[in-house]
CSV table of C-alpha atoms in Angstrom, one decimal:
chain,number,residue,atom,x,y,z
A,1,UNK,CA,111.6,76.2,96.1
A,2,UNK,CA,111.1,74.2,99.1
A,3,UNK,CA,108.2,71.5,98.5
A,4,UNK,CA,105.7,71.6,101.5
A,5,UNK,CA,104.3,67.7,101.1
A,6,UNK,CA,100.7,67.0,101.7
A,7,UNK,CA,98.0,63.8,100.7
A,8,UNK,CA,95.2,67.0,101.0
A,9,UNK,CA,96.6,70.0,98.9
A,10,UNK,CA,93.4,71.7,99.4
A,11,UNK,CA,93.5,72.2,103.4
A,12,UNK,CA,95.9,74.7,102.2
A,13,UNK,CA,94.4,76.6,99.6
A,14,UNK,CA,93.7,79.5,101.3
A,15,UNK,CA,97.2,80.2,102.1
A,16,UNK,CA,98.1,80.1,98.8
A,17,UNK,CA,99.4,83.9,99.1
A,18,UNK,CA,101.5,82.9,102.4
A,19,UNK,CA,103.1,79.9,100.4
A,20,UNK,CA,103.4,81.9,97.3
A,21,UNK,CA,105.7,84.3,99.9
A,22,UNK,CA,107.7,81.7,101.6
A,23,UNK,CA,108.8,80.3,98.3
A,24,UNK,CA,107.3,77.7,99.1
A,25,UNK,CA,105.3,74.9,96.6
A,26,UNK,CA,102.8,72.1,97.0
A,27,UNK,CA,103.4,68.5,95.7
A,28,UNK,CA,101.6,65.6,97.2
A,29,UNK,CA,103.8,62.1,98.1
A,30,UNK,CA,104.2,59.8,95.8
A,31,UNK,CA,103.6,57.3,98.2
A,32,UNK,CA,101.5,56.6,101.1
A,33,UNK,CA,103.8,58.9,104.5
A,34,UNK,CA,103.8,56.2,107.3
A,35,UNK,CA,101.4,57.6,110.8
A,36,UNK,CA,102.5,56.2,113.4
A,37,UNK,CA,100.1,55.8,116.3
A,38,UNK,CA,102.0,57.9,118.7
A,39,UNK,CA,100.5,60.8,120.6
A,40,UNK,CA,103.6,62.5,120.1
A,41,UNK,CA,103.3,64.8,117.2
A,42,UNK,CA,107.4,65.2,117.0
A,43,UNK,CA,107.1,61.9,116.9
A,44,UNK,CA,105.2,61.5,114.0
A,45,UNK,CA,106.5,64.6,112.2
A,46,UNK,CA,110.1,62.9,112.3
A,47,UNK,CA,108.9,59.7,110.7
A,48,UNK,CA,106.8,61.1,108.0
A,49,UNK,CA,109.7,64.1,107.6
A,50,UNK,CA,112.5,61.4,107.5
A,51,UNK,CA,110.8,59.3,105.0
A,52,UNK,CA,109.5,62.6,102.6
A,53,UNK,CA,113.2,63.4,102.6
A,54,UNK,CA,114.3,60.4,101.0
A,55,UNK,CA,111.0,59.7,98.6
A,56,UNK,CA,112.4,63.2,96.8
A,57,UNK,CA,115.2,63.3,97.1
A,58,UNK,CA,115.4,66.6,99.3
A,59,UNK,CA,114.8,68.0,102.4
A,60,UNK,CA,110.7,68.9,101.9
A,61,UNK,CA,108.2,69.6,104.7
A,62,UNK,CA,105.9,67.6,106.5
A,63,UNK,CA,102.4,67.9,108.0
A,64,UNK,CA,100.3,66.8,110.9
A,65,UNK,CA,97.7,68.4,112.8
A,66,UNK,CA,94.8,67.5,115.4
A,67,UNK,CA,92.4,68.5,117.9
A,68,UNK,CA,93.9,67.5,121.6
A,69,UNK,CA,91.2,67.1,124.6
A,70,UNK,CA,92.2,68.9,127.5
A,71,UNK,CA,90.3,65.9,129.7
A,72,UNK,CA,92.8,63.7,128.1
A,73,UNK,CA,95.5,66.1,126.8
A,74,UNK,CA,97.7,64.3,124.8
A,75,UNK,CA,95.0,62.9,123.1
A,76,UNK,CA,94.4,62.6,120.5
A,77,UNK,CA,96.9,65.2,119.1
A,78,UNK,CA,98.0,62.6,116.4
A,79,UNK,CA,95.6,60.2,116.9
A,80,UNK,CA,92.0,62.3,115.9
A,81,UNK,CA,90.9,61.0,112.9
A,82,UNK,CA,91.9,57.8,113.7
A,83,UNK,CA,90.0,58.2,117.0
A,84,UNK,CA,87.2,59.7,115.1
A,85,UNK,CA,86.6,56.8,112.2
A,86,UNK,CA,86.6,54.6,115.0
A,87,UNK,CA,84.7,55.7,117.9
A,88,UNK,CA,82.4,58.5,115.4
A,89,UNK,CA,80.7,61.3,116.8
A,90,UNK,CA,78.7,59.6,119.0
A,91,UNK,CA,81.4,57.8,121.0
A,92,UNK,CA,83.2,61.0,121.4
A,93,UNK,CA,79.8,62.5,122.6
A,94,UNK,CA,79.9,59.8,125.7
A,95,UNK,CA,83.7,60.6,126.3
A,96,UNK,CA,83.2,63.7,127.0
A,97,UNK,CA,79.7,63.5,129.1
A,98,UNK,CA,80.4,65.2,132.3
A,99,UNK,CA,83.7,66.3,131.6
A,100,UNK,CA,84.9,69.2,130.7
A,101,UNK,CA,84.8,70.9,126.5
A,102,UNK,CA,87.2,72.5,126.6
A,103,UNK,CA,89.8,71.7,124.0
A,104,UNK,CA,92.9,73.3,120.9
A,105,UNK,CA,93.5,72.5,117.8
A,106,UNK,CA,97.1,72.1,117.1
A,107,UNK,CA,99.3,72.0,113.5
A,108,UNK,CA,102.5,71.3,113.5
A,109,UNK,CA,105.2,71.3,110.3
A,110,UNK,CA,108.2,69.7,110.2
A,111,UNK,CA,111.2,69.4,108.0
A,112,UNK,CA,114.5,65.7,107.9
A,113,UNK,CA,118.0,67.8,107.7
A,114,UNK,CA,120.9,67.8,109.1
A,115,UNK,CA,120.2,63.7,110.6
A,116,UNK,CA,117.7,66.2,112.5
A,117,UNK,CA,113.8,67.8,112.6
A,118,UNK,CA,113.3,71.1,113.0
A,119,UNK,CA,109.7,72.0,113.4
A,120,UNK,CA,107.5,74.7,113.5
A,121,UNK,CA,103.5,75.0,115.2
A,122,UNK,CA,100.6,76.9,115.7
A,123,UNK,CA,97.7,76.0,117.7
A,124,UNK,CA,94.3,77.7,119.1
A,125,UNK,CA,92.3,76.8,121.9
A,126,UNK,CA,88.7,76.7,122.5
A,127,UNK,CA,85.7,74.2,122.7
A,128,UNK,CA,83.8,71.2,121.6
A,129,UNK,CA,80.5,71.9,120.9
A,130,UNK,CA,78.3,69.2,119.5
A,131,UNK,CA,75.6,71.1,118.1
A,132,UNK,CA,77.4,71.9,115.4
A,133,UNK,CA,75.3,70.5,112.2
A,134,UNK,CA,78.0,68.5,109.1
A,135,UNK,CA,79.3,70.0,106.1
A,136,UNK,CA,78.2,68.0,102.8
A,137,UNK,CA,76.0,65.1,104.8
A,138,UNK,CA,79.2,64.3,107.2
A,139,UNK,CA,81.3,65.6,110.2
A,140,UNK,CA,84.7,65.5,110.5
A,141,UNK,CA,86.0,67.1,114.1
A,142,UNK,CA,87.5,70.0,113.2
A,143,UNK,CA,83.5,71.1,112.7
A,144,UNK,CA,83.0,71.3,115.6
A,145,UNK,CA,85.6,73.0,116.9
A,146,UNK,CA,84.7,76.4,118.1
A,147,UNK,CA,87.7,78.7,118.7
A,148,UNK,CA,87.5,81.7,121.0
A,149,UNK,CA,88.7,83.7,118.5
A,150,UNK,CA,87.3,84.1,115.3
A,151,UNK,CA,90.3,84.7,113.4
A,152,UNK,CA,91.1,85.4,109.6
A,153,UNK,CA,90.8,82.2,108.6
A,154,UNK,CA,88.9,80.8,111.4
A,155,UNK,CA,89.1,76.8,112.1
A,156,UNK,CA,92.5,77.2,109.6
A,157,UNK,CA,94.0,79.5,112.3
A,158,UNK,CA,95.9,76.8,113.6
A,159,UNK,CA,97.4,76.8,110.3
A,160,UNK,CA,97.7,80.1,109.8
A,161,UNK,CA,100.3,80.5,112.8
A,162,UNK,CA,102.0,77.7,112.0
A,163,UNK,CA,103.2,79.1,108.6
A,164,UNK,CA,103.6,82.8,110.5
A,165,UNK,CA,106.5,80.8,112.9
A,166,UNK,CA,108.3,78.8,110.1
A,167,UNK,CA,108.2,82.9,108.3
A,168,UNK,CA,111.5,83.3,110.5
A,169,UNK,CA,113.4,80.1,109.5
A,170,UNK,CA,111.8,79.6,106.2
A,171,UNK,CA,115.4,82.1,104.4
A,172,UNK,CA,117.5,79.7,106.4
A,173,UNK,CA,115.9,76.9,105.0
A,174,UNK,CA,115.7,77.8,101.2
A,175,UNK,CA,119.8,78.4,101.6
A,176,UNK,CA,120.3,74.8,103.8
A,177,UNK,CA,118.3,72.4,101.0
A,178,UNK,CA,119.3,74.5,97.7
A,179,UNK,CA,121.5,72.2,95.6
A,180,UNK,CA,123.6,74.6,94.0
A,181,UNK,CA,126.8,74.9,93.9
A,182,UNK,CA,129.1,77.4,93.0
A,183,UNK,CA,132.4,78.2,92.4
A,184,UNK,CA,133.8,81.0,95.2
A,185,UNK,CA,135.3,82.7,92.3
A,186,UNK,CA,133.6,84.1,88.9
A,187,UNK,CA,136.0,85.9,87.1
A,188,UNK,CA,134.1,88.4,84.7
A,189,UNK,CA,132.8,86.7,81.6
A,190,UNK,CA,134.1,86.7,78.4
A,191,UNK,CA,131.3,88.3,76.2
A,192,UNK,CA,132.3,89.2,72.2
A,193,UNK,CA,132.5,93.0,72.2
A,194,UNK,CA,131.4,93.3,76.4
A,195,UNK,CA,133.7,93.9,78.8
A,196,UNK,CA,132.5,95.0,82.7
A,197,UNK,CA,132.9,98.7,83.3
A,198,UNK,CA,134.7,97.9,86.9
A,199,UNK,CA,136.9,95.9,85.1
A,200,UNK,CA,137.5,98.3,82.4
A,201,UNK,CA,138.0,101.3,84.6
A,202,UNK,CA,139.8,99.8,87.1
A,203,UNK,CA,142.5,98.1,84.7
A,204,UNK,CA,142.8,101.4,82.5
A,205,UNK,CA,141.8,99.2,79.4
A,206,UNK,CA,140.3,101.9,76.9
A,207,UNK,CA,137.6,103.7,77.8
A,208,UNK,CA,134.6,103.3,80.6
A,209,UNK,CA,131.4,104.8,81.6
A,210,UNK,CA,132.8,107.1,84.5
A,211,UNK,CA,135.1,108.8,81.1
A,212,UNK,CA,132.5,108.8,79.1
A,213,UNK,CA,130.2,111.2,81.5
A,214,UNK,CA,133.2,112.7,83.2
A,215,UNK,CA,135.1,113.8,81.1
A,216,UNK,CA,137.7,116.2,82.5
A,217,UNK,CA,136.5,116.7,85.2
A,218,UNK,CA,137.9,113.6,87.3
A,219,UNK,CA,140.5,111.6,86.3
A,220,UNK,CA,139.8,108.9,88.5
A,221,UNK,CA,137.8,108.8,91.3
A,222,UNK,CA,139.0,105.9,93.6
A,223,UNK,CA,139.3,107.6,97.1
A,224,UNK,CA,141.4,105.0,98.7
A,225,UNK,CA,142.3,101.3,97.1
A,226,UNK,CA,143.9,98.6,98.7
A,227,UNK,CA,145.0,94.4,97.1
A,228,UNK,CA,141.5,93.9,97.8
A,229,UNK,CA,139.1,96.4,97.6
A,230,UNK,CA,138.7,99.4,96.6
A,231,UNK,CA,136.2,102.2,97.1
A,232,UNK,CA,135.3,105.3,95.5
A,233,UNK,CA,131.6,107.6,95.0
A,234,UNK,CA,129.0,106.4,92.5
A,235,UNK,CA,127.7,107.2,89.1
A,236,UNK,CA,124.2,109.4,89.6
A,237,UNK,CA,125.5,110.1,93.4
A,238,UNK,CA,122.4,111.3,94.2
A,239,UNK,CA,123.6,112.9,97.4
A,240,UNK,CA,126.9,113.7,98.9
A,241,UNK,CA,128.2,111.1,100.5
A,242,UNK,CA,128.0,107.9,98.6
A,243,UNK,CA,130.0,105.5,98.2
A,244,UNK,CA,131.0,102.4,96.5
A,245,UNK,CA,132.9,99.4,98.2
A,246,UNK,CA,133.9,96.9,95.5
A,247,UNK,CA,136.3,93.8,94.9
A,248,UNK,CA,138.9,94.1,93.0
A,249,UNK,CA,138.6,91.1,91.0
A,250,UNK,CA,135.4,90.6,89.2
A,251,UNK,CA,132.9,88.4,91.7
A,252,UNK,CA,129.9,87.7,91.2
A,253,UNK,CA,128.9,89.0,95.0
A,254,UNK,CA,130.1,89.4,98.4
A,255,UNK,CA,128.6,86.3,99.7
A,256,UNK,CA,131.6,84.3,97.8
A,257,UNK,CA,134.2,87.0,98.6
A,258,UNK,CA,136.9,84.7,100.3
A,259,UNK,CA,135.8,83.4,103.7
A,260,UNK,CA,139.4,85.1,104.6
A,261,UNK,CA,139.4,88.6,102.9
A,262,UNK,CA,135.6,89.1,105.4
A,263,UNK,CA,136.7,90.0,108.1
A,264,UNK,CA,139.1,92.7,106.0
A,265,UNK,CA,136.1,94.0,104.8
A,266,UNK,CA,134.4,94.7,107.9
A,267,UNK,CA,137.6,96.4,109.4
A,268,UNK,CA,137.2,98.4,105.5
A,269,UNK,CA,133.4,99.6,106.4
A,270,UNK,CA,134.3,100.1,109.7
A,271,UNK,CA,137.0,102.5,108.4
A,272,UNK,CA,134.6,103.9,105.5
A,273,UNK,CA,131.4,104.8,108.0
A,274,UNK,CA,134.2,106.8,110.3
A,275,UNK,CA,134.9,108.3,107.7
A,276,UNK,CA,131.0,109.2,106.8
A,277,UNK,CA,130.1,109.1,110.5
A,278,UNK,CA,133.0,112.9,110.5
A,279,UNK,CA,131.6,114.3,107.6
A,280,UNK,CA,128.2,113.7,107.1
A,281,UNK,CA,127.4,113.0,111.5
A,282,UNK,CA,125.3,110.2,110.1
A,283,UNK,CA,125.6,106.8,110.5
A,284,UNK,CA,125.9,105.4,107.2
A,285,UNK,CA,123.4,102.7,105.5
A,286,UNK,CA,124.2,100.1,104.1
A,287,UNK,CA,123.1,97.7,101.4
A,288,UNK,CA,124.3,95.5,98.6
A,289,UNK,CA,122.4,93.1,95.5
A,290,UNK,CA,123.4,89.6,95.3
A,291,UNK,CA,122.3,87.8,92.5
A,292,UNK,CA,121.5,84.0,92.5
A,293,UNK,CA,124.7,82.2,90.8
A,294,UNK,CA,122.5,80.9,87.9
A,295,UNK,CA,120.4,84.1,86.6
A,296,UNK,CA,122.9,87.3,87.4
A,297,UNK,CA,120.8,90.7,87.4
A,298,UNK,CA,121.6,90.6,83.2
A,299,UNK,CA,124.8,92.4,82.9
A,300,UNK,CA,128.2,91.5,83.6
A,301,UNK,CA,128.8,94.9,85.5
A,302,UNK,CA,125.9,95.7,87.5
A,303,UNK,CA,126.6,91.3,89.2
A,304,UNK,CA,130.1,93.1,90.0
A,305,UNK,CA,130.0,92.4,94.2
A,306,UNK,CA,129.6,96.2,95.5
A,307,UNK,CA,127.8,97.4,98.9
A,308,UNK,CA,125.8,101.1,98.5
A,309,UNK,CA,126.4,102.5,101.7
A,310,UNK,CA,125.0,106.0,101.5
A,311,UNK,CA,125.0,109.1,105.2
A,312,UNK,CA,121.4,109.6,104.9
A,313,UNK,CA,118.9,107.9,106.9
A,314,UNK,CA,116.0,105.6,105.9
A,315,UNK,CA,114.5,102.8,107.5
A,316,UNK,CA,114.4,100.2,104.7
A,317,UNK,CA,113.0,97.3,106.1
A,318,UNK,CA,109.4,98.2,106.7
A,319,UNK,CA,110.1,98.3,102.6
A,320,UNK,CA,111.0,94.7,102.8
A,321,UNK,CA,108.9,93.1,105.9
A,322,UNK,CA,107.4,90.9,103.7
A,323,UNK,CA,109.9,89.3,102.3
A,324,UNK,CA,111.8,86.7,104.2
A,325,UNK,CA,114.8,87.4,106.1
A,326,UNK,CA,117.9,86.0,107.2
A,327,UNK,CA,119.5,87.5,110.6
A,328,UNK,CA,123.7,88.6,109.1
A,329,UNK,CA,125.5,89.3,112.2
A,330,UNK,CA,130.1,89.8,111.0
A,331,UNK,CA,130.2,89.9,107.0
A,332,UNK,CA,131.7,86.8,107.5
A,333,UNK,CA,127.8,85.2,107.5
A,334,UNK,CA,127.6,85.9,104.0
A,335,UNK,CA,129.3,82.4,102.9
A,336,UNK,CA,125.8,81.5,103.6
A,337,UNK,CA,124.1,83.7,100.6
A,338,UNK,CA,126.6,81.8,97.9
A,339,UNK,CA,123.2,79.3,96.6
A,340,UNK,CA,120.3,81.8,98.0
A,341,UNK,CA,118.0,80.4,95.0
A,342,UNK,CA,116.6,83.8,94.6
A,343,UNK,CA,119.3,85.9,95.2
A,344,UNK,CA,119.4,88.5,98.3
A,345,UNK,CA,119.3,92.2,99.2
A,346,UNK,CA,121.2,92.8,102.3
A,347,UNK,CA,121.3,95.6,104.1
A,348,UNK,CA,123.2,97.3,107.1
A,349,UNK,CA,120.3,99.9,108.9
A,350,UNK,CA,122.0,103.1,110.4
A,351,UNK,CA,122.0,101.3,113.7
A,352,UNK,CA,124.7,98.8,112.6
A,353,UNK,CA,121.5,96.0,112.1
A,354,UNK,CA,121.5,93.8,109.3
A,355,UNK,CA,119.9,91.5,107.5
A,356,UNK,CA,119.4,89.4,104.1
A,357,UNK,CA,116.0,89.7,102.4
A,358,UNK,CA,114.7,87.3,99.5
A,359,UNK,CA,116.0,89.3,96.8
A,360,UNK,CA,113.6,87.1,94.1
A,361,UNK,CA,112.1,89.7,91.4
A,362,UNK,CA,113.6,92.9,93.5
A,363,UNK,CA,112.7,95.3,90.9
A,364,UNK,CA,115.8,97.2,90.0
A,365,UNK,CA,118.0,99.6,92.4
A,366,UNK,CA,114.8,99.0,94.8
A,367,UNK,CA,116.6,100.5,97.6
A,368,UNK,CA,118.3,103.9,95.7
A,369,UNK,CA,114.1,103.9,94.6
A,370,UNK,CA,113.5,103.9,99.3
A,371,UNK,CA,116.3,106.1,99.7
A,372,UNK,CA,115.4,108.7,97.1
A,373,UNK,CA,111.7,108.2,98.0
A,374,UNK,CA,112.1,109.3,101.6
A,375,UNK,CA,114.6,111.9,101.3
A,376,UNK,CA,112.5,113.1,98.5
A,377,UNK,CA,114.2,114.0,96.2
A,378,UNK,CA,112.7,110.3,93.9
A,379,UNK,CA,113.3,111.7,90.4
A,380,UNK,CA,117.2,111.4,91.5
A,381,UNK,CA,116.7,106.9,91.8
A,382,UNK,CA,118.3,105.6,88.9
A,383,UNK,CA,121.8,106.7,87.4
A,384,UNK,CA,121.4,107.1,84.0
A,385,UNK,CA,118.3,110.1,84.3
A,386,UNK,CA,120.4,111.8,87.4
A,387,UNK,CA,124.4,110.9,86.8
A,388,UNK,CA,125.1,113.3,90.0
A,389,UNK,CA,128.8,114.2,88.6
A,390,UNK,CA,128.6,117.2,90.7
A,391,UNK,CA,127.4,115.6,93.4
A,392,UNK,CA,130.9,112.8,93.3
A,393,UNK,CA,132.7,115.6,92.9
A,394,UNK,CA,132.0,117.1,95.9
A,395,UNK,CA,132.4,113.7,97.3
A,396,UNK,CA,135.6,112.7,96.0
A,397,UNK,CA,137.3,115.9,97.7
A,398,UNK,CA,135.9,115.5,101.0
A,399,UNK,CA,136.3,111.1,101.4
A,400,UNK,CA,139.9,111.3,99.3
A,401,UNK,CA,142.5,110.5,101.5
A,402,UNK,CA,140.1,110.2,104.7
A,403,UNK,CA,139.7,106.8,104.7
A,404,UNK,CA,142.4,105.0,106.9
A,405,UNK,CA,142.5,100.7,108.2
């Protein structure tokens, strides 16, 4: 997980749910972090983030917050606590006598990575009101700040907005900060008494689940194959037109496919999309659940890399909006997900937009459930409950020989 280093964890207690969603934990620094006497949040953040990264031995998040007085901007900014200790509230009141009481509260989050500072911020406009009373017999500057707009977190809205700003980059930060190292290709593990059903089916090495379920109805379900990839309708075909795109070699996920083959996969997926659209009139929905390298999804057969392709007009992203996401353009960018510490869900919507989502604690067959619910067939999401033999045969007959690179 990413770590947010702060000497005052209590100020983030109201945001526990947000931090959990972003997979961020809070830790205190092992020693005081540097506090530059600077009016620049960027300079302060860079110094703190660099020191914290050295302290923890990895990139971590740090924060800095303060009030900026409109009359004296950018003062006091990062020096807020120092100024209040020096002037006290009466001194601040004298400073603003006859001047504008407009101000804003700012929160800045930063991370030192690749020898540079990455930062996100949030702010809220308001005013300084000296009629406010101290809490617990003491007064801090934030007690005097009255925001123009009352937000869910009140005077903490600047922190909420900083975290919201971070959200779009959180998954990327996790990927960049991950320390895992995995091989490019992960072979099928040799477990006693067990073999990958996909591998067994491809190699025709003994009986397969496909043969057990289909019997003599279909000798092979492969509709396209080349040296690297195989295309075939899945078991549990809940609607006609569903296809799997699998690696011929046993690979953990498509993120672990050799870089040189991802361009070939792109062309193959385009050819499949063309065949599906020609037959069913729909640009297909495509998805993959890529497991974390150190965990997998439970058993070897599920961990054999494969894309799911279905001619279903269903928007998946509203169901995954609360998860961290990471935009994927070309499939060649999948290699960035090799060390996703929580695994990932890759979804290509009907319009071609691709996003990779945080895969932590993904319920089994989640995207299949979403699709089945949307098309009014919720009872068909699990392949064992609905084998879909008739739909499988119909898809095979419709697509076999129709995919051309």
